[in-house]
Amino acid sequence: MTTAEHPPALAPLRHARERFLTGRPLPAGVPDDVVAAWRRARFFGVRPDLDGPVRESAHPVDSPLLEAARPVLARIAPALDAGRSALVLTDERLRVLWSTGSAPGDDTCSDLSEREVGHNSAALALRTRSRAEVHGPEHFLDVWQDVSAVSVPLLSPDSDQVLGTVTVASGLCAGCRPHPGAALAEAAAAAMEAELRARARTAERALLDAYERAARSRERAVVALDGRNRLISEAAARLASPQVLEALERGARAWGRGTGEPYEVSLPEDAGCSAEITPVRHEGRAAGLIAVLAPRSVEPVPASVPRPESELVGNSVPWRHAVAQAAALARTAGPLLVVGERGTGKTTLALELLDGTAPLVVDAAESPEPGLKDDERGEMGVAPADDWGRAGDGPLLLRHAERLAQSDVAALNSLLDERPDACLVVTYTPGTSPGPCLQRLLDTLAARSVTLPALRERPEDIRELLPALAPGPAPGSPPLTWSLDALRALERHPWPGNVTELAHLVRALARQRRIGGPVRRSELPDPVREGPAGRNLSPMELAERAAILEALRRHGGNKARAAAALGIARATLYRKLREYQGQDAAIRGGAL
């Protein structure tokens, strides 16, 4: 809650500020957020008697935000009472890009960050992502004690990130809330965001034109990227792996302002292609990258070097931690319990830990009799064995311990009582409450157990899993690739069957597809394409959603105007839209 919503009386606040600056105890009733702002200014070393930061002779001229804002500022500036008010535009670091007019105590500051000038409306709007007002003694600087200011954040049309702020400052007007300049600041912000959206569309057109010129020949492998969109020629789809495309995406996002000269992006060592990168600029700004790919030879992997199992692929922190913990336990004598939901890769990890030891594999879920048939065991790459009783002769991998008969669990408990250091790996899928005998086994193994994370807990691993799970392409056919929209849908799906479910989907798509190019979201099964189902909305939420939809309809989709009509902050509207987007099919379809 800000002081703009519940303004304190300014006379007591002036007295409290004087006591704060002289190190005396504060009286009761001073808003906590104001005191916190004063303390931050003191911590940053801001001097209250500062005459103002160093002036700049000229504002920066290479800001994309300023370029988009100039036409709007030119239209709005004449409506400003220039003798009594000031209009200020800042970037996301609160550096002043443009200003006009004047206000009491205004020194045309070059930086409105709290580190430079202490508490002010621009810094508050940036932090809260909503309209903010600061009046008189709420400021830390002496020169702003008779100034009231209102600021509105500027949000990116693509990422919803704060790009800067628009501020209207005037003489002290704390008695009239909202600030008289609030409507002007809101209108300026809405117009600038609309201009940014229009410019983003023209930048996309420039990238498309550059792609069409580069891909004039069907044989050229060309990729165009801007960090949000991706265009791939047929030749590039056959040549580029998902890892290559991801490396190009990172380059497109990281590239700032190039010179138009060839630009290098680091591709994976086994990429099988090289890339000549050319930045695309539009109106002096970065619009994206064009990558022209060419095949290159890759040293074959020696046969003696084993390839990692697909289910063990992953670089997320939860997965790396679980695998490292299991490997550390496997290096010491004793049994090991691997716990996880179905399909998380428990058996694959166990076989990896027992690699080279020809373990006896027993699957309690496949047969009422312990043990596997020899042909099944051969398919899994494990040595044949005759019965469970020989487990003491070598390593034993026991799958699905939750399916063991009570007599078998009792036998296993007796085995561990006699040989607590037995080379045994047990996989267990939690579900129904275990009986006393199985619970004793789990308690015995608890000290040497590891729990594998579900796939929904490591969605960042999905992009790395996809090529490992896909079957090898037929000779002359391109590998399976994925559009960004499809990848995002895969990463949002909860995957109740985990990696096994993902593997089935990938193999089914590879087998059934009859078209080229990346897999599109429309090709995914309905539950994956449509996203996870949300909870049912309450009657109050349904009414609120209906009001938001109606306000957006009346204002042509303009969120700032809709929020003002509803009497809520724009940040609140954005938050509610995000909440309903995950719950409502109409909103997911683009109604909002």
Coordinates of C-alpha atoms in Angstrom, one line a residue:
M1 CA 0.0 0.0 0.0
T2 CA 1.5 3.4 -1.0
T3 CA 1.0 6.8 0.6
A4 CA -0.8 7.8 -2.6
E5 CA -3.7 5.6 -1.6
H6 CA -3.8 6.8 2.0
P7 CA -2.1 10.2 2.2
P8 CA -0.8 11.3 5.6
A9 CA -1.3 14.8 6.9
L10 CA 1.7 16.8 5.5
A11 CA 2.3 19.1 8.5
P12 CA 3.0 16.2 11.0
L13 CA 5.0 14.5 8.2
R14 CA 7.3 17.6 7.8
H15 CA 7.9 17.5 11.6
A16 CA 8.7 13.8 11.4
R17 CA 11.1 14.3 8.6
E18 CA 13.0 17.0 10.5
R19 CA 13.3 14.7 13.5
F20 CA 14.5 11.9 11.2
L21 CA 17.2 14.1 9.7
T22 CA 18.4 15.2 13.1
G23 CA 18.5 11.7 14.5
R24 CA 15.6 12.1 16.9
P25 CA 12.9 9.4 17.6
L26 CA 10.0 9.6 15.2
P27 CA 6.5 10.3 16.4
A28 CA 3.7 7.7 16.0
G29 CA 1.7 7.5 12.9
V30 CA 4.4 8.0 10.2
P31 CA 3.7 5.6 7.3
D32 CA 6.1 2.6 7.3
D33 CA 6.8 2.9 3.6
V34 CA 7.8 6.6 3.9
V35 CA 10.2 5.8 6.8
A36 CA 11.6 2.9 4.9
A37 CA 12.2 5.2 1.9
W38 CA 14.0 7.8 4.1
R39 CA 16.2 5.1 5.6
R40 CA 17.2 3.8 2.1
A41 CA 18.2 7.3 1.1
R42 CA 20.3 7.7 4.2
F43 CA 21.8 4.3 3.6
F44 CA 22.7 5.3 0.0
G45 CA 24.4 8.5 1.3
V46 CA 21.9 10.9 -0.3
R47 CA 22.3 14.4 1.1
P48 CA 18.9 16.1 1.8
D49 CA 20.4 19.5 1.0
L50 CA 21.5 18.3 -2.4
D51 CA 20.9 21.0 -4.9
G52 CA 20.3 18.4 -7.6
P53 CA 22.4 15.8 -9.4
V54 CA 24.7 17.0 -12.1
R55 CA 22.9 18.3 -15.1
E56 CA 23.5 16.9 -18.6
S57 CA 23.9 19.2 -21.5
A58 CA 21.8 16.8 -23.7
H59 CA 19.6 13.8 -23.2
P60 CA 20.6 10.5 -24.6
V61 CA 19.5 10.2 -28.3
D62 CA 20.0 6.5 -28.9
S63 CA 17.2 5.2 -26.7
P64 CA 14.6 3.0 -28.5
L65 CA 12.1 4.2 -25.9
L66 CA 12.8 7.8 -26.5
E67 CA 12.5 7.3 -30.3
A68 CA 9.1 5.8 -29.8
A69 CA 8.0 8.4 -27.3
R70 CA 9.0 11.5 -29.3
P71 CA 5.9 11.7 -31.4
V72 CA 3.7 11.3 -28.3
L73 CA 5.6 13.9 -26.3
A74 CA 5.4 16.3 -29.2
R75 CA 1.6 16.0 -29.1
I76 CA 1.2 16.1 -25.3
A77 CA 3.7 18.8 -24.3
P78 CA 1.5 21.7 -25.5
A79 CA -1.2 20.5 -23.1
L80 CA 1.2 21.0 -20.1
D81 CA 1.1 24.1 -18.0
A82 CA 4.8 24.6 -18.7
G83 CA 5.2 27.4 -16.1
R84 CA 3.8 25.3 -13.2
S85 CA 4.4 21.7 -14.2
A86 CA 7.1 19.5 -15.7
L87 CA 6.8 16.4 -17.8
V88 CA 9.7 13.9 -17.5
L89 CA 10.4 10.6 -19.3
T90 CA 12.9 8.1 -17.8
D91 CA 14.3 4.7 -18.9
E92 CA 14.2 1.5 -16.8
R93 CA 17.2 2.7 -14.8
L94 CA 15.4 6.0 -14.1
R95 CA 17.8 8.0 -16.2
V96 CA 16.0 11.1 -17.6
L97 CA 15.6 10.8 -21.4
W98 CA 13.5 13.9 -21.9
S99 CA 11.8 16.7 -20.0
T100 CA 10.0 19.9 -20.5
G101 CA 8.3 22.6 -18.4
S102 CA 9.3 23.4 -14.8
A103 CA 8.0 22.9 -11.3
P104 CA 9.0 24.3 -7.9
G105 CA 12.4 23.0 -7.0
D106 CA 12.8 21.3 -10.3
D107 CA 16.4 21.0 -11.3
T108 CA 16.1 18.8 -14.4
C109 CA 17.7 15.9 -12.7
S110 CA 19.6 13.5 -14.9
D111 CA 18.9 10.5 -12.6
L112 CA 15.8 9.9 -10.5
S113 CA 16.9 6.6 -8.9
E114 CA 16.7 6.4 -5.1
R115 CA 20.5 6.0 -5.0
E116 CA 20.8 9.6 -6.4
V117 CA 17.9 11.6 -5.1
G118 CA 16.0 9.4 -2.5
H119 CA 12.3 8.8 -2.5
N120 CA 10.3 10.0 -5.5
S121 CA 7.3 9.0 -7.5
A122 CA 9.3 7.6 -10.5
A123 CA 11.2 5.3 -8.3
L124 CA 8.0 4.2 -6.5
A125 CA 6.2 3.6 -9.8
L126 CA 9.1 1.5 -11.1
R127 CA 9.1 -0.6 -7.9
T128 CA 5.4 -1.1 -7.7
R129 CA 4.7 -1.3 -11.4
S130 CA 1.7 1.0 -10.9
R131 CA 0.8 4.6 -10.8
A132 CA 2.4 6.3 -7.8
E133 CA 2.3 9.7 -6.2
V134 CA 4.7 11.4 -3.8
H135 CA 4.0 14.8 -2.1
G136 CA 6.1 17.3 -0.3
P137 CA 7.8 16.0 2.8
E138 CA 7.5 12.4 1.6
H139 CA 10.5 13.3 -0.6
F140 CA 13.9 13.1 1.0
L141 CA 15.5 16.2 -0.8
D142 CA 14.9 19.7 0.6
V143 CA 14.3 21.1 -2.9
W144 CA 11.3 18.9 -3.4
Q145 CA 9.5 19.7 -0.2
D146 CA 6.9 21.9 -2.1
V147 CA 6.6 19.5 -5.1
S148 CA 3.8 16.9 -5.8
A149 CA 4.5 14.4 -8.6
V150 CA 2.7 11.4 -10.2
S151 CA 4.4 8.7 -12.2
V152 CA 3.2 5.9 -14.4
P153 CA 5.3 2.9 -15.5
L154 CA 5.8 2.1 -19.2
L155 CA 5.4 -1.6 -20.0
S156 CA 6.9 -3.5 -22.9
P157 CA 4.2 -4.7 -25.3
D158 CA 6.1 -8.0 -25.7
S159 CA 7.4 -9.0 -22.3
D160 CA 5.4 -6.9 -19.8
Q161 CA 8.7 -5.6 -18.5
V162 CA 9.0 -2.0 -17.2
L163 CA 10.8 0.1 -19.8
G164 CA 10.7 3.4 -18.0
T165 CA 8.4 6.0 -16.4
V166 CA 6.4 9.1 -17.3
T167 CA 6.2 11.7 -14.5
V168 CA 4.2 14.9 -14.2
A169 CA 5.5 17.2 -11.4
S170 CA 3.9 20.4 -10.1
G171 CA 3.6 22.6 -7.0
L172 CA 2.3 21.0 -3.8
C173 CA -1.2 19.6 -4.3
A174 CA -1.6 17.0 -1.6
G175 CA -5.2 17.9 -0.8
C176 CA -6.5 16.8 -4.2
R177 CA -6.1 13.1 -4.9
P178 CA -5.4 11.9 -7.5
H179 CA -2.8 14.3 -8.7
P180 CA -4.2 16.7 -11.3
G181 CA -1.6 15.5 -13.7
A182 CA -2.5 11.8 -13.3
A183 CA -4.8 11.7 -16.3
L184 CA -2.0 13.3 -18.5
A185 CA 0.6 10.8 -17.3
E186 CA -1.7 7.9 -17.9
A187 CA -2.6 9.1 -21.4
A188 CA 1.1 9.7 -22.2
A189 CA 2.0 6.2 -21.0
A190 CA -0.9 4.5 -23.0
A191 CA 0.1 6.4 -26.2
M192 CA 3.8 5.5 -25.8
E193 CA 2.9 1.8 -25.3
A194 CA 0.8 1.9 -28.4
E195 CA 3.6 3.5 -30.4
L196 CA 6.0 0.7 -29.1
R197 CA 3.6 -1.9 -30.3
A198 CA 3.4 -0.4 -33.7
R199 CA 7.1 -0.1 -34.0
A200 CA 7.5 -3.8 -32.9
R201 CA 5.3 -4.8 -35.8
T202 CA 7.4 -2.8 -38.3
A203 CA 10.6 -4.4 -36.9
E204 CA 9.0 -7.8 -37.4
R205 CA 8.3 -6.8 -41.0
A206 CA 12.0 -5.7 -41.5
L207 CA 13.1 -9.1 -40.1
L208 CA 10.7 -10.9 -42.5
D209 CA 12.0 -8.9 -45.5
A210 CA 15.6 -9.7 -44.5
Y211 CA 14.7 -13.4 -44.2
E212 CA 13.0 -13.5 -47.7
R213 CA 16.0 -11.9 -49.3
A214 CA 18.4 -14.4 -47.6
A215 CA 16.2 -17.4 -48.4
R216 CA 15.6 -16.5 -52.1
S217 CA 17.1 -19.9 -53.0
R218 CA 15.3 -23.0 -51.7
E219 CA 18.7 -24.7 -51.2
R220 CA 19.8 -22.0 -48.7
A221 CA 19.5 -22.9 -45.0
V222 CA 18.3 -19.7 -43.4
V223 CA 17.0 -19.0 -39.9
A224 CA 15.6 -15.6 -38.8
L225 CA 15.2 -14.9 -35.1
D226 CA 14.4 -11.9 -32.9
G227 CA 14.1 -13.6 -29.5
R228 CA 10.3 -14.0 -29.9
N229 CA 9.7 -15.3 -33.4
R230 CA 11.6 -17.8 -35.6
L231 CA 11.5 -18.3 -39.3
I232 CA 13.2 -21.4 -40.7
S233 CA 13.7 -22.5 -44.4
E234 CA 13.2 -26.1 -45.4
A235 CA 16.9 -26.6 -45.8
A236 CA 17.6 -25.1 -42.3
A237 CA 15.0 -27.4 -40.8
R238 CA 16.9 -30.4 -42.2
L239 CA 20.2 -29.1 -41.0
A240 CA 19.6 -27.5 -37.6
S241 CA 19.2 -29.5 -34.4
P242 CA 17.1 -28.1 -31.5
Q243 CA 20.4 -27.4 -29.7
V244 CA 21.6 -25.3 -32.7
L245 CA 18.3 -23.3 -32.7
E246 CA 18.5 -22.8 -29.0
A247 CA 22.0 -21.4 -29.4
L248 CA 20.8 -19.0 -32.1
E249 CA 17.9 -17.9 -29.9
R250 CA 20.3 -17.1 -27.1
G251 CA 22.4 -15.0 -29.5
A252 CA 19.3 -13.2 -30.7
R253 CA 18.3 -12.3 -27.2
A254 CA 21.8 -11.3 -26.1
W255 CA 22.6 -9.2 -29.1
G256 CA 22.3 -5.5 -28.3
R257 CA 23.2 -3.1 -31.0
G258 CA 25.3 -4.6 -33.8
T259 CA 27.0 -2.8 -36.7
G260 CA 25.5 -4.9 -39.5
E261 CA 28.7 -6.9 -39.9
P262 CA 28.9 -10.7 -39.7
Y263 CA 28.2 -11.7 -36.1
E264 CA 29.4 -15.0 -34.5
V265 CA 27.3 -17.2 -32.3
S266 CA 28.8 -20.2 -30.5
L267 CA 27.2 -23.4 -31.7
P268 CA 27.5 -26.8 -29.9
E269 CA 30.6 -28.8 -30.9
D270 CA 28.5 -31.5 -32.4
A271 CA 26.2 -29.1 -34.3
G272 CA 27.1 -30.5 -37.7
C273 CA 26.8 -27.0 -39.2
S274 CA 28.3 -23.6 -39.1
A275 CA 26.4 -20.3 -39.0
E276 CA 27.1 -16.9 -40.6
I277 CA 25.2 -14.4 -38.5
T278 CA 24.1 -11.0 -39.8
P279 CA 22.3 -8.6 -37.4
V280 CA 19.1 -6.9 -38.8
R281 CA 18.6 -3.3 -37.8
H282 CA 15.4 -1.3 -38.2
E283 CA 15.4 2.5 -37.7
G284 CA 18.7 2.2 -35.9
R285 CA 17.6 -0.5 -33.5
A286 CA 18.2 -4.2 -33.3
A287 CA 15.4 -6.1 -35.1
G288 CA 16.9 -9.6 -35.0
L289 CA 19.4 -11.9 -36.5
I290 CA 19.7 -13.8 -39.8
A291 CA 21.7 -17.0 -39.7
V292 CA 22.8 -18.8 -42.9
L293 CA 23.8 -22.4 -42.0
A294 CA 26.3 -24.6 -43.9
P295 CA 27.0 -28.2 -43.2
R296 CA 30.3 -29.2 -41.6
S297 CA 31.8 -32.6 -40.8
V298 CA 31.7 -33.8 -37.2
E299 CA 34.2 -36.2 -35.7
P300 CA 32.3 -39.5 -35.0
V301 CA 32.0 -40.6 -31.4
P302 CA 34.3 -43.6 -30.8
A303 CA 32.4 -46.8 -30.2
S304 CA 34.1 -47.3 -26.9
V305 CA 32.5 -44.1 -25.5
P306 CA 29.0 -45.0 -24.2
R307 CA 26.2 -42.5 -25.1
P308 CA 24.1 -41.4 -22.1
E309 CA 20.7 -42.9 -21.7
S310 CA 18.0 -40.5 -22.9
E311 CA 16.2 -40.5 -19.5
L312 CA 19.4 -39.4 -17.8
V313 CA 19.6 -36.2 -19.9
G314 CA 19.1 -33.0 -18.0
N315 CA 20.9 -30.0 -16.6
S316 CA 18.3 -28.6 -14.2
V317 CA 19.4 -28.2 -10.6
P318 CA 16.9 -30.8 -9.1
W319 CA 17.9 -33.4 -11.6
R320 CA 21.7 -32.9 -11.3
H321 CA 21.4 -32.9 -7.5
A322 CA 19.4 -36.2 -7.5
V323 CA 21.8 -38.0 -10.0
A324 CA 24.9 -36.8 -8.1
Q325 CA 23.4 -37.9 -4.8
A326 CA 22.6 -41.4 -6.2
A327 CA 26.1 -41.7 -7.7
A328 CA 27.8 -40.8 -4.4
L329 CA 25.7 -43.4 -2.5
A330 CA 26.5 -46.0 -5.2
R331 CA 30.2 -45.6 -4.7
T332 CA 29.9 -46.9 -1.1
A333 CA 28.9 -50.4 -0.1
G334 CA 25.3 -51.0 0.8
P335 CA 21.7 -51.0 -0.6
L336 CA 20.2 -48.0 -2.4
L337 CA 16.5 -47.0 -2.7
V338 CA 15.5 -44.9 -5.7
V339 CA 12.1 -43.3 -5.2
G340 CA 10.0 -41.4 -7.7
E341 CA 6.8 -41.1 -9.7
R342 CA 6.2 -43.5 -12.5
G343 CA 8.2 -42.7 -15.6
T344 CA 10.8 -40.5 -13.9
G345 CA 13.7 -42.8 -14.9
K346 CA 14.3 -44.8 -11.8
T347 CA 15.2 -48.0 -13.6
T348 CA 17.4 -46.3 -16.1
L349 CA 19.4 -44.5 -13.3
A350 CA 19.7 -47.8 -11.4
L351 CA 21.1 -49.6 -14.5
E352 CA 23.5 -46.8 -15.0
L353 CA 24.7 -47.0 -11.4
L354 CA 25.1 -50.8 -11.8
D355 CA 26.8 -50.5 -15.2
G356 CA 29.3 -53.3 -15.9
T357 CA 28.2 -55.5 -13.0
A358 CA 25.6 -57.7 -14.9
P359 CA 22.9 -57.3 -12.2
L360 CA 20.0 -59.7 -11.7
V361 CA 16.9 -57.7 -12.5
V362 CA 13.6 -58.6 -10.7
D363 CA 10.4 -56.8 -11.6
A364 CA 7.6 -57.4 -9.1
A365 CA 5.1 -55.7 -11.4
E366 CA 5.6 -58.0 -14.4
S367 CA 4.9 -61.5 -13.0
P368 CA 3.7 -63.1 -9.8
E369 CA 6.9 -65.1 -9.9
P370 CA 10.0 -63.1 -9.0
G371 CA 12.4 -62.6 -11.9
L372 CA 12.2 -61.8 -15.6
K373 CA 12.2 -64.1 -18.6
D374 CA 15.6 -64.4 -20.2
D375 CA 14.5 -62.8 -23.5
E376 CA 13.1 -59.8 -21.6
R377 CA 16.3 -59.5 -19.6
G378 CA 18.3 -59.6 -22.7
E379 CA 16.4 -56.7 -24.2
M380 CA 17.2 -54.7 -21.1
G381 CA 20.9 -55.5 -21.5
V382 CA 21.2 -57.4 -18.2
A383 CA 22.6 -60.9 -17.7
P384 CA 20.2 -63.9 -17.4
A385 CA 19.6 -65.4 -14.0
D386 CA 17.5 -68.3 -12.8
D387 CA 15.8 -67.2 -9.6
W388 CA 15.7 -64.7 -6.8
G389 CA 17.7 -66.9 -4.5
R390 CA 20.9 -66.1 -6.4
A391 CA 20.7 -62.4 -5.5
G392 CA 23.4 -62.9 -2.9
D393 CA 25.8 -63.9 -5.7
G394 CA 25.8 -60.5 -7.4
P395 CA 24.1 -57.1 -7.6
L396 CA 20.3 -57.2 -7.5
L397 CA 18.0 -54.6 -9.1
L398 CA 14.5 -54.9 -7.7
R399 CA 11.9 -52.9 -9.6
H400 CA 8.5 -51.8 -8.2
A401 CA 9.0 -52.8 -4.6
E402 CA 5.5 -51.5 -3.9
R403 CA 4.1 -54.5 -5.9
L404 CA 6.0 -57.2 -3.9
A405 CA 4.0 -59.8 -2.0
Q406 CA 4.3 -59.7 1.8
S407 CA 6.3 -62.9 1.9
D408 CA 8.8 -61.5 -0.6
V409 CA 9.2 -58.3 1.4
A410 CA 9.8 -60.4 4.5
A411 CA 12.5 -62.4 2.7
L412 CA 14.1 -59.2 1.6
N413 CA 14.1 -57.8 5.1
S414 CA 15.7 -61.0 6.3
L415 CA 18.4 -60.7 3.6
L416 CA 19.2 -57.2 4.7
D417 CA 19.3 -58.2 8.3
E418 CA 21.9 -60.8 7.4
R419 CA 23.8 -58.7 4.8
P420 CA 23.3 -55.0 5.6
D421 CA 26.0 -54.2 2.9
A422 CA 24.3 -56.2 0.1
C423 CA 24.7 -54.8 -3.4
L424 CA 21.0 -54.1 -3.9
V425 CA 19.1 -51.3 -5.7
V426 CA 15.4 -51.0 -5.1
T427 CA 13.0 -48.8 -7.1
Y428 CA 9.8 -47.6 -5.4
T429 CA 6.8 -45.6 -6.7
P430 CA 4.9 -44.0 -3.8
G431 CA 1.1 -44.5 -3.9
T432 CA -1.1 -46.3 -1.4
S433 CA 0.0 -46.5 2.2
P434 CA 2.6 -49.3 2.6
G435 CA 1.9 -52.2 4.9
P436 CA 4.0 -52.8 8.1
C437 CA 6.4 -55.2 6.4
L438 CA 7.0 -52.9 3.4
Q439 CA 7.3 -49.9 5.7
R440 CA 10.0 -51.7 7.6
L441 CA 11.9 -52.2 4.3
L442 CA 11.5 -48.5 3.4
D443 CA 12.7 -47.5 6.8
T444 CA 15.8 -49.7 6.5
L445 CA 16.7 -48.2 3.2
A446 CA 15.7 -44.6 4.0
A447 CA 19.2 -43.5 5.1
R448 CA 20.5 -44.6 1.6
S449 CA 17.7 -43.2 -0.6
V450 CA 17.3 -40.7 -3.4
T451 CA 14.2 -39.2 -4.8
L452 CA 14.0 -38.3 -8.5
P453 CA 12.2 -35.1 -9.4
A454 CA 9.0 -35.3 -11.6
L455 CA 9.3 -33.9 -15.1
R456 CA 7.0 -31.0 -14.2
E457 CA 9.6 -30.0 -11.5
R458 CA 12.3 -29.7 -14.2
P459 CA 10.6 -28.3 -17.3
E460 CA 13.8 -26.7 -18.5
D461 CA 15.1 -30.2 -19.3
I462 CA 12.4 -30.9 -21.8
R463 CA 14.3 -29.2 -24.7
E464 CA 17.3 -31.3 -24.0
L465 CA 15.3 -34.5 -23.6
L466 CA 13.4 -34.1 -27.0
P467 CA 16.3 -35.0 -29.3
A468 CA 17.4 -37.8 -27.0
L469 CA 14.0 -39.4 -26.9
A470 CA 13.3 -39.0 -30.7
P471 CA 14.1 -42.1 -32.8
G472 CA 16.9 -41.6 -35.4
P473 CA 15.5 -40.2 -38.7
A474 CA 15.4 -42.3 -41.8
P475 CA 18.2 -41.8 -44.3
G476 CA 17.8 -38.5 -46.1
S477 CA 15.1 -37.3 -43.6
P478 CA 15.6 -34.3 -41.3
P479 CA 15.6 -34.8 -37.5
L480 CA 12.5 -33.9 -35.5
T481 CA 12.5 -30.2 -34.6
W482 CA 10.0 -28.1 -32.7
S483 CA 8.5 -24.6 -33.0
L484 CA 8.8 -22.3 -30.0
D485 CA 5.0 -22.4 -29.5
A486 CA 5.1 -26.2 -29.3
L487 CA 8.1 -26.1 -26.9
R488 CA 6.3 -23.7 -24.6
A489 CA 3.2 -26.0 -24.6
L490 CA 5.4 -29.0 -23.8
E491 CA 7.0 -27.1 -20.9
R492 CA 3.7 -26.1 -19.4
H493 CA 2.1 -29.6 -19.5
P494 CA 2.2 -31.3 -16.1
W495 CA 3.3 -34.7 -17.6
P496 CA 1.7 -37.2 -15.1
G497 CA 3.6 -40.0 -16.8
N498 CA 6.8 -38.0 -16.7
V499 CA 9.7 -38.8 -19.1
T500 CA 8.0 -42.1 -20.2
E501 CA 4.9 -40.1 -21.3
L502 CA 7.0 -37.6 -23.1
A503 CA 8.9 -40.4 -24.9
H504 CA 5.7 -41.9 -26.1
L505 CA 4.5 -38.6 -27.5
V506 CA 7.8 -37.9 -29.3
R507 CA 8.0 -41.3 -30.9
A508 CA 4.3 -41.2 -32.0
L509 CA 4.9 -37.9 -33.7
A510 CA 8.1 -39.1 -35.4
R511 CA 6.2 -42.1 -36.6
Q512 CA 3.0 -40.4 -37.8
R513 CA 4.1 -37.1 -39.2
R514 CA 3.8 -36.7 -43.0
I515 CA 4.9 -33.1 -43.2
G516 CA 8.3 -31.3 -42.9
G517 CA 9.4 -28.5 -40.8
P518 CA 9.2 -28.0 -37.0
V519 CA 6.4 -29.7 -35.0
R520 CA 3.7 -27.0 -34.5
R521 CA 1.6 -26.7 -31.4
S522 CA -1.5 -27.7 -33.5
E523 CA 0.0 -31.1 -34.0
L524 CA 0.2 -31.9 -30.2
P525 CA -2.5 -33.9 -28.4
D526 CA -5.3 -31.8 -27.1
P527 CA -4.3 -32.0 -23.4
V528 CA -0.8 -30.8 -24.2
R529 CA -1.9 -28.2 -26.8
E530 CA -4.6 -26.6 -24.6
G531 CA -2.5 -26.5 -21.4
P532 CA -3.2 -27.6 -17.9
A533 CA -6.8 -27.3 -16.7
G534 CA -7.3 -24.7 -14.0
R535 CA -9.5 -24.8 -11.0
N536 CA -13.2 -23.7 -11.3
L537 CA -13.7 -20.0 -10.8
S538 CA -15.8 -18.8 -7.8
P539 CA -19.0 -16.8 -8.5
M540 CA -17.1 -13.6 -7.4
E541 CA -14.2 -14.4 -9.8
L542 CA -16.6 -15.1 -12.6
A543 CA -18.3 -11.8 -12.1
E544 CA -14.9 -10.0 -11.9
R545 CA -13.8 -11.8 -15.1
A546 CA -17.0 -10.7 -16.9
A547 CA -16.4 -7.1 -15.8
I548 CA -12.8 -7.2 -17.1
L549 CA -13.9 -8.6 -20.4
E550 CA -16.6 -6.0 -20.8
A551 CA -14.2 -3.1 -19.9
L552 CA -11.6 -4.4 -22.4
R553 CA -14.3 -4.7 -25.1
R554 CA -15.5 -1.2 -24.5
H555 CA -12.0 0.2 -24.7
G556 CA -10.8 -1.7 -27.7
G557 CA -8.4 -4.0 -25.7
N558 CA -6.6 -1.0 -24.2
K559 CA -5.6 -2.3 -20.7
A560 CA -4.7 1.1 -19.3
R561 CA -8.1 2.5 -20.1
A562 CA -9.9 -0.6 -19.0
A563 CA -8.1 -0.5 -15.6
A564 CA -8.9 3.2 -15.2
A565 CA -12.6 2.5 -16.0
L566 CA -12.6 -0.4 -13.4
G567 CA -11.0 1.8 -10.8
I568 CA -8.0 -0.6 -10.3
A569 CA -4.3 -0.2 -10.9
R570 CA -3.0 -1.4 -14.3
A571 CA -0.6 -3.8 -12.5
T572 CA -3.6 -5.3 -10.8
L573 CA -5.4 -5.8 -14.1
Y574 CA -2.3 -7.5 -15.6
R575 CA -2.1 -9.8 -12.6
K576 CA -5.7 -10.8 -12.9
L577 CA -5.4 -11.4 -16.6
R578 CA -2.5 -13.7 -16.0
E579 CA -4.4 -15.6 -13.3
Y580 CA -7.5 -16.0 -15.6
Q581 CA -5.3 -16.9 -18.6
G582 CA -4.3 -20.2 -16.9
Q583 CA -7.9 -20.9 -15.9
D584 CA -10.1 -19.9 -18.8
A585 CA -10.2 -21.3 -22.3
A586 CA -11.6 -18.1 -23.8
I587 CA -8.8 -16.1 -22.4
R588 CA -6.2 -18.6 -23.5
G589 CA -7.6 -18.4 -27.0
G590 CA -6.8 -14.7 -27.1
A591 CA -10.1 -13.0 -26.0
L592 CA -8.1 -10.8 -23.7

